[in-house]
Coordinates of N, CA and C in Angstrom, one line a residue:
X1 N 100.1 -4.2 6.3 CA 100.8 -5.5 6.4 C 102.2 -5.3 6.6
X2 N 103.0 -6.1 7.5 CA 104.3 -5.8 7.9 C 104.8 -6.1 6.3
X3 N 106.5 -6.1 6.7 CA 107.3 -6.0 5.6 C 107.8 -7.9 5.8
X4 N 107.8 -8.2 7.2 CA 108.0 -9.7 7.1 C 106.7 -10.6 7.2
X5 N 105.4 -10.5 7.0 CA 104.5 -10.9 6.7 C 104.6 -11.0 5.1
X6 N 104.7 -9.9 4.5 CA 104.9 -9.7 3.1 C 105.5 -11.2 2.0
X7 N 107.1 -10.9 3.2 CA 108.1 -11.3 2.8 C 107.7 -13.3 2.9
X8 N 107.1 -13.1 3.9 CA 106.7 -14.7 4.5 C 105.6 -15.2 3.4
X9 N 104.2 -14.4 2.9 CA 103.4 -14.8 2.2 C 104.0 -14.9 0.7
X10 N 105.1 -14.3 0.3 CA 106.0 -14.4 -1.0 C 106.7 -15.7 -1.2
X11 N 107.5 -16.1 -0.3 CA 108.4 -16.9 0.2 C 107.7 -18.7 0.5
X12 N 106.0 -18.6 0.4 CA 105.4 -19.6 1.4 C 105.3 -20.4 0.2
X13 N 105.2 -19.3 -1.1 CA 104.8 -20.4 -2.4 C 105.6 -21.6 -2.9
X14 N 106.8 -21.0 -2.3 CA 107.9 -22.2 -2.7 C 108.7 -22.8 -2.1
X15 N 108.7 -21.9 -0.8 CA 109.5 -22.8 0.2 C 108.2 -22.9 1.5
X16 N 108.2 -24.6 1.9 CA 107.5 -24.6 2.8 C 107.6 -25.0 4.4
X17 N 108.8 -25.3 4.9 CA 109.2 -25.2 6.0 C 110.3 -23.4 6.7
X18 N 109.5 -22.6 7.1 CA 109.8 -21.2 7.3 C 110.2 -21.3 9.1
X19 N 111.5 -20.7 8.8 CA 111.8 -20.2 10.4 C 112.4 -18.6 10.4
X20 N 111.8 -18.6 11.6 CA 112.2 -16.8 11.4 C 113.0 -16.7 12.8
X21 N 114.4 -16.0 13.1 CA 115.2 -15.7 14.0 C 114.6 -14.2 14.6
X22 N 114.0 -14.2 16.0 CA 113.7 -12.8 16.4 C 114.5 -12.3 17.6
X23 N 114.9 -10.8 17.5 CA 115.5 -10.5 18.9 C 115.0 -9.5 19.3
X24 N 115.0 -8.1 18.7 CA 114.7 -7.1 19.4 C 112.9 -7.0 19.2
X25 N 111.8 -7.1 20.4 CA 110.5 -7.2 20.5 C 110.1 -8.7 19.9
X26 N 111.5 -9.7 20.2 CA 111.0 -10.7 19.8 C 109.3 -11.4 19.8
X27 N 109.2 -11.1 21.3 CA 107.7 -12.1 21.7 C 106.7 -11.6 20.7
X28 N 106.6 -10.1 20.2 CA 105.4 -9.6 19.6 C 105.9 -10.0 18.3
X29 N 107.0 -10.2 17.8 CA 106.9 -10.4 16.3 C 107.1 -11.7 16.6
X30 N 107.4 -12.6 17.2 CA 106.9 -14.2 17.4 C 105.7 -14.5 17.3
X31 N 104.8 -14.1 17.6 CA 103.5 -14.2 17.8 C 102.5 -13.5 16.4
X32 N 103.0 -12.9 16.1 CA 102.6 -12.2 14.9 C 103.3 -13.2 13.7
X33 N 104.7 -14.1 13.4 CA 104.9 -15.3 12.4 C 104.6 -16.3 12.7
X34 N 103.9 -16.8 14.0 CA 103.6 -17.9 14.2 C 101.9 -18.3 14.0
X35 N 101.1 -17.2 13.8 CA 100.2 -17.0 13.4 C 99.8 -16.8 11.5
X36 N 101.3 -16.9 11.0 CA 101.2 -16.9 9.3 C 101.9 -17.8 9.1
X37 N 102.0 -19.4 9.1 CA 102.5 -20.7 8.6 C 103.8 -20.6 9.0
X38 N 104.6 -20.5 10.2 CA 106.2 -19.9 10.3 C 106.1 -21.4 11.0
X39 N 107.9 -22.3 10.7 CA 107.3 -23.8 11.2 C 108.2 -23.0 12.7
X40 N 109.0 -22.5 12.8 CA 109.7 -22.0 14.1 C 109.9 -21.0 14.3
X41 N 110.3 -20.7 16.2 CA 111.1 -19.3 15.3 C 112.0 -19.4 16.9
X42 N 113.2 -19.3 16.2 CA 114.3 -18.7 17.2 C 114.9 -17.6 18.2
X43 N 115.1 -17.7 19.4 CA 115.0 -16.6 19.8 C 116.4 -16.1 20.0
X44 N 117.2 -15.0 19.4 CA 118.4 -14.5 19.3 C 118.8 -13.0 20.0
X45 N 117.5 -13.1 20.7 CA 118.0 -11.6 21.4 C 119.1 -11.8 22.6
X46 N 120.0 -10.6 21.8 CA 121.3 -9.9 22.6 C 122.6 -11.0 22.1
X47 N 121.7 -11.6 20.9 CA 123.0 -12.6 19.9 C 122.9 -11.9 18.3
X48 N 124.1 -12.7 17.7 CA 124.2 -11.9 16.3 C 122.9 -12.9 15.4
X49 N 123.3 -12.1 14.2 CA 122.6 -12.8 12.8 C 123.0 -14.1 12.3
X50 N 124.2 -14.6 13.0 CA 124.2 -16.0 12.3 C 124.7 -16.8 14.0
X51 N 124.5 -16.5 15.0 CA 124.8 -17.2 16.1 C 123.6 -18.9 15.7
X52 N 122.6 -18.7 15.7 CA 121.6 -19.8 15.2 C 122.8 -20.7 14.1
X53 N 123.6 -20.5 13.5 CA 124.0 -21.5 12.7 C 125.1 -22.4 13.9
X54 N 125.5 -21.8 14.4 CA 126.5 -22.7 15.6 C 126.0 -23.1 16.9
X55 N 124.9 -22.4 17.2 CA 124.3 -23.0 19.0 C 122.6 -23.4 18.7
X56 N 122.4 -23.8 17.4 CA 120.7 -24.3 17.1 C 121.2 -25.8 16.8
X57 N 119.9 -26.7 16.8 CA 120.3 -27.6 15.9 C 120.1 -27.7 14.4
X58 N 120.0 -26.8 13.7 CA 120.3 -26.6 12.8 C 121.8 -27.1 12.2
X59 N 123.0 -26.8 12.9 CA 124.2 -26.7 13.2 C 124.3 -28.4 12.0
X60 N 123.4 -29.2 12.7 CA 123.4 -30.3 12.2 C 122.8 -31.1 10.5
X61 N 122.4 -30.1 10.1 CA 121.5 -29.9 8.7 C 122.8 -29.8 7.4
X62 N 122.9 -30.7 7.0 CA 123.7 -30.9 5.9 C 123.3 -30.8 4.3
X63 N 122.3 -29.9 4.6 CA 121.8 -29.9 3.0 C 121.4 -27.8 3.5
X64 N 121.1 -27.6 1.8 CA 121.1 -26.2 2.0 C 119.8 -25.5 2.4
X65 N 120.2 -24.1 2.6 CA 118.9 -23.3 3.1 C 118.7 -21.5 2.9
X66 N 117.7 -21.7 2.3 CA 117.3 -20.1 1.9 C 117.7 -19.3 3.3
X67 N 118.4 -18.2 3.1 CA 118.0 -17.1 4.0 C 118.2 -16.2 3.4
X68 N 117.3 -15.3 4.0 CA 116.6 -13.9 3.8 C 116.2 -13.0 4.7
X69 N 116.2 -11.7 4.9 CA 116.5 -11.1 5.7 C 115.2 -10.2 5.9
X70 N 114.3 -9.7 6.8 CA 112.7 -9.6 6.7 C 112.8 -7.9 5.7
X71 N 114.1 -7.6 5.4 CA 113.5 -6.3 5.2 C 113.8 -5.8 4.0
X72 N 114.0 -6.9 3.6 CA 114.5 -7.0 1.7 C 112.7 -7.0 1.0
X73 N 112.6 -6.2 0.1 CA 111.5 -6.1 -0.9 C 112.0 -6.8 -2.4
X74 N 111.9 -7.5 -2.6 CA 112.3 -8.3 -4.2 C 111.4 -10.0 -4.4
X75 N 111.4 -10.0 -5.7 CA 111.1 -11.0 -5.5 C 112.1 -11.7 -6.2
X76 N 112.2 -13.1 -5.8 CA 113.4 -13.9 -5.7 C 113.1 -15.1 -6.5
X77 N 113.8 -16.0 -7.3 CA 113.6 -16.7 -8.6 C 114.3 -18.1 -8.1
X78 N 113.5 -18.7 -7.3 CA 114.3 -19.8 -6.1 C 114.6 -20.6 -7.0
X79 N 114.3 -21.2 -7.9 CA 115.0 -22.2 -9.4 C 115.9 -22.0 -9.3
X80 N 115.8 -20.2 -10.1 CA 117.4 -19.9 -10.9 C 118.3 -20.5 -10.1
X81 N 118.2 -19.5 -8.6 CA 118.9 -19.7 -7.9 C 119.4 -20.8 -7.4
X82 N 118.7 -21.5 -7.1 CA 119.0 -22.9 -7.2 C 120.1 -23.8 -7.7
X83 N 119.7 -23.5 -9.5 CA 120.3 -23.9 -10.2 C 122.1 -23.7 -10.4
X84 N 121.9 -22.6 -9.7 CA 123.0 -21.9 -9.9 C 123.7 -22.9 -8.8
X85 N 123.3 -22.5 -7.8 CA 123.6 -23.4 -6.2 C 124.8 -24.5 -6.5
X86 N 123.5 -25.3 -7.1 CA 124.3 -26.4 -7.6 C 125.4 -26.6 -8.7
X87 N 125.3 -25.6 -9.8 CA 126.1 -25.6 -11.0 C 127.9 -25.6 -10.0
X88 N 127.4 -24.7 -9.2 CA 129.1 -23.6 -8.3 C 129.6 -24.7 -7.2
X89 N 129.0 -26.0 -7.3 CA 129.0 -27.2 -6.3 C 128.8 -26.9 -4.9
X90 N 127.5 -26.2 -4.5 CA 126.3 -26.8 -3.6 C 127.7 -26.0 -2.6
X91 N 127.9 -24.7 -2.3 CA 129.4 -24.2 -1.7 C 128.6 -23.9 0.1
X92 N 130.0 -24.0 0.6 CA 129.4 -23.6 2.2 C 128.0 -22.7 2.2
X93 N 128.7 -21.4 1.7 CA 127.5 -20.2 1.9 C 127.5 -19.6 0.5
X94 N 127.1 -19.2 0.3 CA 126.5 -18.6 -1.3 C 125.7 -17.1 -1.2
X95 N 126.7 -16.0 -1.7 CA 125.4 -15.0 -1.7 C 124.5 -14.9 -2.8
X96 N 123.6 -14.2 -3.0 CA 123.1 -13.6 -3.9 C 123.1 -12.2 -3.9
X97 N 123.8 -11.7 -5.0 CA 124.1 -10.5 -4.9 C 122.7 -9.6 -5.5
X98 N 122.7 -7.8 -5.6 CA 121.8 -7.2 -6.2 C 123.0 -5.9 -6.9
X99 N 122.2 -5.4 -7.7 CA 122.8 -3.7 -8.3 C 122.8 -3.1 -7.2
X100 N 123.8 -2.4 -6.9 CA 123.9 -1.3 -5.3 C 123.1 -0.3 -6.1
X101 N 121.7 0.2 -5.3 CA 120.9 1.3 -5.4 C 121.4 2.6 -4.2
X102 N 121.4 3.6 -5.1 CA 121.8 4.9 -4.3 C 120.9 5.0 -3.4
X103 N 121.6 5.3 -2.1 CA 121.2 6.1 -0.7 C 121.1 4.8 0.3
X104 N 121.2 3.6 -0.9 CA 121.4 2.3 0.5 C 122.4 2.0 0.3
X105 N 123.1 1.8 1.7 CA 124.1 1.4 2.4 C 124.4 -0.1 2.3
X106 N 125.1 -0.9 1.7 CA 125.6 -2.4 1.6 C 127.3 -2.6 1.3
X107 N 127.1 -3.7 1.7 CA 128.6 -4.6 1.3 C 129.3 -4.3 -0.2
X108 N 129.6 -4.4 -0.4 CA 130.0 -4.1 -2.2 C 131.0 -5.9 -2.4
X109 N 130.0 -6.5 -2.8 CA 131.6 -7.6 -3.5 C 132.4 -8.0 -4.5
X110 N 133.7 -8.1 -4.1 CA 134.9 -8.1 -5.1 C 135.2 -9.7 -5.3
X111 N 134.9 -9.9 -6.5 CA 134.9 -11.5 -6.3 C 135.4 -11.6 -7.8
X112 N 135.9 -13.1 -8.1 CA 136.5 -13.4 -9.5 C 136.6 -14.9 -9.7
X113 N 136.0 -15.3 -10.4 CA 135.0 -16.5 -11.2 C 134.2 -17.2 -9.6
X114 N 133.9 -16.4 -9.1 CA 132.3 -16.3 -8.7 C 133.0 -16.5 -6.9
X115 N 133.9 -16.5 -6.7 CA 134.9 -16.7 -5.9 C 135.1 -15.2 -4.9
X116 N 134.5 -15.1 -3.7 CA 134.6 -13.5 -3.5 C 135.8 -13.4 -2.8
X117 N 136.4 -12.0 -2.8 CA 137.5 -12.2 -2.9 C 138.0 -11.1 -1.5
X118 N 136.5 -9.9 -1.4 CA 136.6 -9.1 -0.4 C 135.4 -8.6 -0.6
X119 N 134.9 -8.2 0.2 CA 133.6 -7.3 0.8 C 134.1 -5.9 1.7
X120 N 133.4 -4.9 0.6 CA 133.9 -3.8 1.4 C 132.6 -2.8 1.8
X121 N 132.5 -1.8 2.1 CA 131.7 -0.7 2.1 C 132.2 0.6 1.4
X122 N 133.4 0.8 1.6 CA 134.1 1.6 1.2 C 134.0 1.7 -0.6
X123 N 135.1 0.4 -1.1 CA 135.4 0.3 -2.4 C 134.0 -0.1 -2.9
X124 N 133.5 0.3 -4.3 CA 132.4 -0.3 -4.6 C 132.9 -1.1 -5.7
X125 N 131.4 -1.6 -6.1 CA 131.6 -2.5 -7.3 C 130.7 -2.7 -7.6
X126 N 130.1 -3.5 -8.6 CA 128.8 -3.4 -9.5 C 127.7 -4.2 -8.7
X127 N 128.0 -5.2 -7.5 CA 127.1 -5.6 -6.9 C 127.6 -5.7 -5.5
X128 N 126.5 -5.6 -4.4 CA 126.5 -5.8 -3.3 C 125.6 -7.0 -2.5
X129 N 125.7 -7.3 -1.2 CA 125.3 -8.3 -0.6 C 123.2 -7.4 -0.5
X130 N 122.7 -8.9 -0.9 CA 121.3 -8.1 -0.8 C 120.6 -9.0 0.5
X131 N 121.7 -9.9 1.6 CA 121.3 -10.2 2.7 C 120.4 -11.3 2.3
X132 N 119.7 -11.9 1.5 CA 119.8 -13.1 0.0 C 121.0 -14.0 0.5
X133 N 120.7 -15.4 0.6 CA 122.1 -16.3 0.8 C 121.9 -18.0 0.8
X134 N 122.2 -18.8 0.5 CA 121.9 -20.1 0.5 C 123.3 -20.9 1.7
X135 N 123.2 -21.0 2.4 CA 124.3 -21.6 3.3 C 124.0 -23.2 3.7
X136 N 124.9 -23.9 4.2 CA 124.9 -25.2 4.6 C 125.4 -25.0 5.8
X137 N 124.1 -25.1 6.6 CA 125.0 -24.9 7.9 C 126.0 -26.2 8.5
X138 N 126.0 -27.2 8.4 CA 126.9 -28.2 8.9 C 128.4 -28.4 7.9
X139 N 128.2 -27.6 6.7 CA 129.3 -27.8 6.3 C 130.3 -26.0 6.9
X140 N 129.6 -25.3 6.8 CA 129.9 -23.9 7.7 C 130.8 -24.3 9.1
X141 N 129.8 -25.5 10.2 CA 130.6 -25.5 11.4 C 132.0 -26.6 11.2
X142 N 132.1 -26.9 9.7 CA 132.8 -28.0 9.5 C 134.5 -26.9 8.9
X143 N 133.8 -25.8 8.6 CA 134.6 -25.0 7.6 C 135.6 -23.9 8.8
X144 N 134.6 -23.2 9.1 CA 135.0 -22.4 10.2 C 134.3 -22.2 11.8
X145 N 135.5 -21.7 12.5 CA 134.9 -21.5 14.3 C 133.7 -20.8 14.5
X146 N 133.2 -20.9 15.4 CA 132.1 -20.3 16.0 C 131.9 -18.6 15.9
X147 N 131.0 -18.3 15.2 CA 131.0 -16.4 14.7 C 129.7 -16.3 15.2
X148 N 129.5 -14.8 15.9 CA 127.7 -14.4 16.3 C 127.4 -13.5 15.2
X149 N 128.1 -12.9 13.5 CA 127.0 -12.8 12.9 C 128.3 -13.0 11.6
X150 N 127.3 -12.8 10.7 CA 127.4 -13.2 9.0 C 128.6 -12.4 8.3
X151 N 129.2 -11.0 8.9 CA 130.2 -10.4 8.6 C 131.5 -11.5 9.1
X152 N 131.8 -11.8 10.2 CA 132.4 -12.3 10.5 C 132.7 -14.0 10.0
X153 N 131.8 -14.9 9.4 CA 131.2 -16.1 9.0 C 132.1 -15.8 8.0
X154 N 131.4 -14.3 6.9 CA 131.7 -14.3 5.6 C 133.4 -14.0 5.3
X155 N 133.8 -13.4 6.6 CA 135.7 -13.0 6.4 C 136.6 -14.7 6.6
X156 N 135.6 -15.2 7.3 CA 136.2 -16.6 7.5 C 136.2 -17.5 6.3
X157 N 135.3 -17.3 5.6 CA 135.2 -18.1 4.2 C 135.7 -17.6 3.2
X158 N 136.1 -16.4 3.3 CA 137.2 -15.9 2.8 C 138.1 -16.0 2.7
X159 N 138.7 -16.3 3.6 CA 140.3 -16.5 3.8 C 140.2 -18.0 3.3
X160 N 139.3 -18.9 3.3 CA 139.3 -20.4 2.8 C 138.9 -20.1 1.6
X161 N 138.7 -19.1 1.2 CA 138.0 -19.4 -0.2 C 136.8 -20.0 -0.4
X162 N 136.1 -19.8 0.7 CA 134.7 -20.3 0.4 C 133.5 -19.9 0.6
X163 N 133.4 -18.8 0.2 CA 132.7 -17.8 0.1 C 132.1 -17.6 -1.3
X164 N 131.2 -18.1 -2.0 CA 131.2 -18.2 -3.7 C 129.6 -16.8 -3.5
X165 N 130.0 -16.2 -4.9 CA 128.7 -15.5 -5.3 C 128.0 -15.8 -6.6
X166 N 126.4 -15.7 -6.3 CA 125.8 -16.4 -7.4 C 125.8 -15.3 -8.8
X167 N 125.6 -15.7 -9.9 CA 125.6 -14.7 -11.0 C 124.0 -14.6 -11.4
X168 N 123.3 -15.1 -10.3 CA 122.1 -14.9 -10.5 C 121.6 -14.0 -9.5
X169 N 121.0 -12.3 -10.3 CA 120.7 -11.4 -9.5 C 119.1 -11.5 -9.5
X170 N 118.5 -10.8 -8.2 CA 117.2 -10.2 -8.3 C 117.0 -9.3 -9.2
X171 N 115.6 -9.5 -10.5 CA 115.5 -8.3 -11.2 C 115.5 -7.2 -10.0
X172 N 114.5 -6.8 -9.2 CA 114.0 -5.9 -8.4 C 114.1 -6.0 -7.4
X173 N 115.1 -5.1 -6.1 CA 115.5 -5.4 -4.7 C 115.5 -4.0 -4.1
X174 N 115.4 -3.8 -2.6 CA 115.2 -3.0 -2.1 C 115.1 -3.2 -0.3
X175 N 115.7 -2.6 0.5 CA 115.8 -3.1 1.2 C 114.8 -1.8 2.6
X176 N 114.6 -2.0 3.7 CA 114.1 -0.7 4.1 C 114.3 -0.8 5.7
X177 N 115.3 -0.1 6.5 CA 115.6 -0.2 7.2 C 115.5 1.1 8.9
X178 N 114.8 1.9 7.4 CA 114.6 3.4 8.5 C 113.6 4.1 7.8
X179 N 113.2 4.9 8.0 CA 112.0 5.8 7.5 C 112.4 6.7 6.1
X180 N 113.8 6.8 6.1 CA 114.2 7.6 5.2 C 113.9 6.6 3.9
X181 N 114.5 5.4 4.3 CA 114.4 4.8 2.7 C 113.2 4.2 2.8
X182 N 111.8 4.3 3.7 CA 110.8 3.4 2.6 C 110.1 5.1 2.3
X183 N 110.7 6.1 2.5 CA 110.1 7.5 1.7 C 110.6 7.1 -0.1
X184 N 112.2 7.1 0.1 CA 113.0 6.7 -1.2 C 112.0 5.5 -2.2
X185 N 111.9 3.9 -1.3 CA 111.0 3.0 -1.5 C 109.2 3.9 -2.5
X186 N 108.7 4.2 -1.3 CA 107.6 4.8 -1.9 C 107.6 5.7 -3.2
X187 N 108.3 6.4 -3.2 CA 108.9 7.5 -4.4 C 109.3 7.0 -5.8
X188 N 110.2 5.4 -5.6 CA 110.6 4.5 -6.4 C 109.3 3.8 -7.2
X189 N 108.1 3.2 -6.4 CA 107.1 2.9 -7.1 C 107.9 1.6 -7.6
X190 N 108.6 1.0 -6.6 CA 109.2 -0.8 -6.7 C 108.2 -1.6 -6.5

């Protein structure tokens, strides 16, 4: 079973309109989520990770929306989070952070009363971006200019200050991106 099949049959229990963004071998993994309940799927090859929030009509969606990234292993507590969402006032983009696990590679955020303040790779800190995020895309193209992925989105809401991180983490996350770490993955017994 793929890793975004997985993620899609996890994901179907509680959220039930699913879109999935594909670029690289898009048509075969198109065809492969559109055969597991997926209500769309976008085609972004030779664009970034967040181009779909400024050239889809999505752009136009004023209420919030899960995203998740196919290669994250966790399971995710859509309430909490939720809850949270709303407590921090329903903010442009929202991450959800995880514990940085050794040998993977992430963002590290520096943030203060929930307010991020910088994303590094370099500096660490006790949590990083687990690619986990609730965004508003109409209040995004309302906030800042047109960005083709989520690094650049995230420096812009930055500088506005609108960039908030949730204090609600995944117990259990993992991400797998090369052969090295679903060895690590398997080894882990996540």
């Amino acid at each position: 079973q793929t890793l975004i099949l997985r993620g899609i049959k996890k994901i179907n229990q509680y959220i039930k309109n699913i879109h999935i963004t594909v670029g690289y071998k898009g048509s075969a993994l198109a065809k492969h989520v559109i055969e597991n309940n997926v209500r769309s799927v976008i085609n972004t090859n030779k664009k970034g990770n967040a181009w779909w929030i400024f050239n889809f009509p999505f752009k136009f969606l004023n209420e919030p929306i899960f995203v998740l990234t196919c290669d994250n292993i966790t399971n995710v507590n859509f309430s909490l989070i939720e809850k949270d969402y709303i407590k921090k006032g329903m903010p442009d983009c929202f991450l959800i952070p995880v514990v940085p696990v050794p040998k993977l590679d992430g963002d590290f955020i520096h943030e203060k009363n929930s307010v991020v303040k910088k994303l590094s790779r370099k500096v660490k800190s006790g949590k990083y971006c687990s690619g986990i995020q609730i965004i508003n895309p109409y209040k995004i193209n309302k906030s800042v200019k047109k960005a083709n992925n989520f690094n650049t989105v995230w420096k812009k809401l930055i500088s506005k200050k609108k960039l908030i991180v949730s204090d609600v983490l995944p117990k259990k996350w993992f991400t797998i991106d090369n052969i090295e770490q679903l060895k690590i993955y398997k080894n882990k017994n996540l």
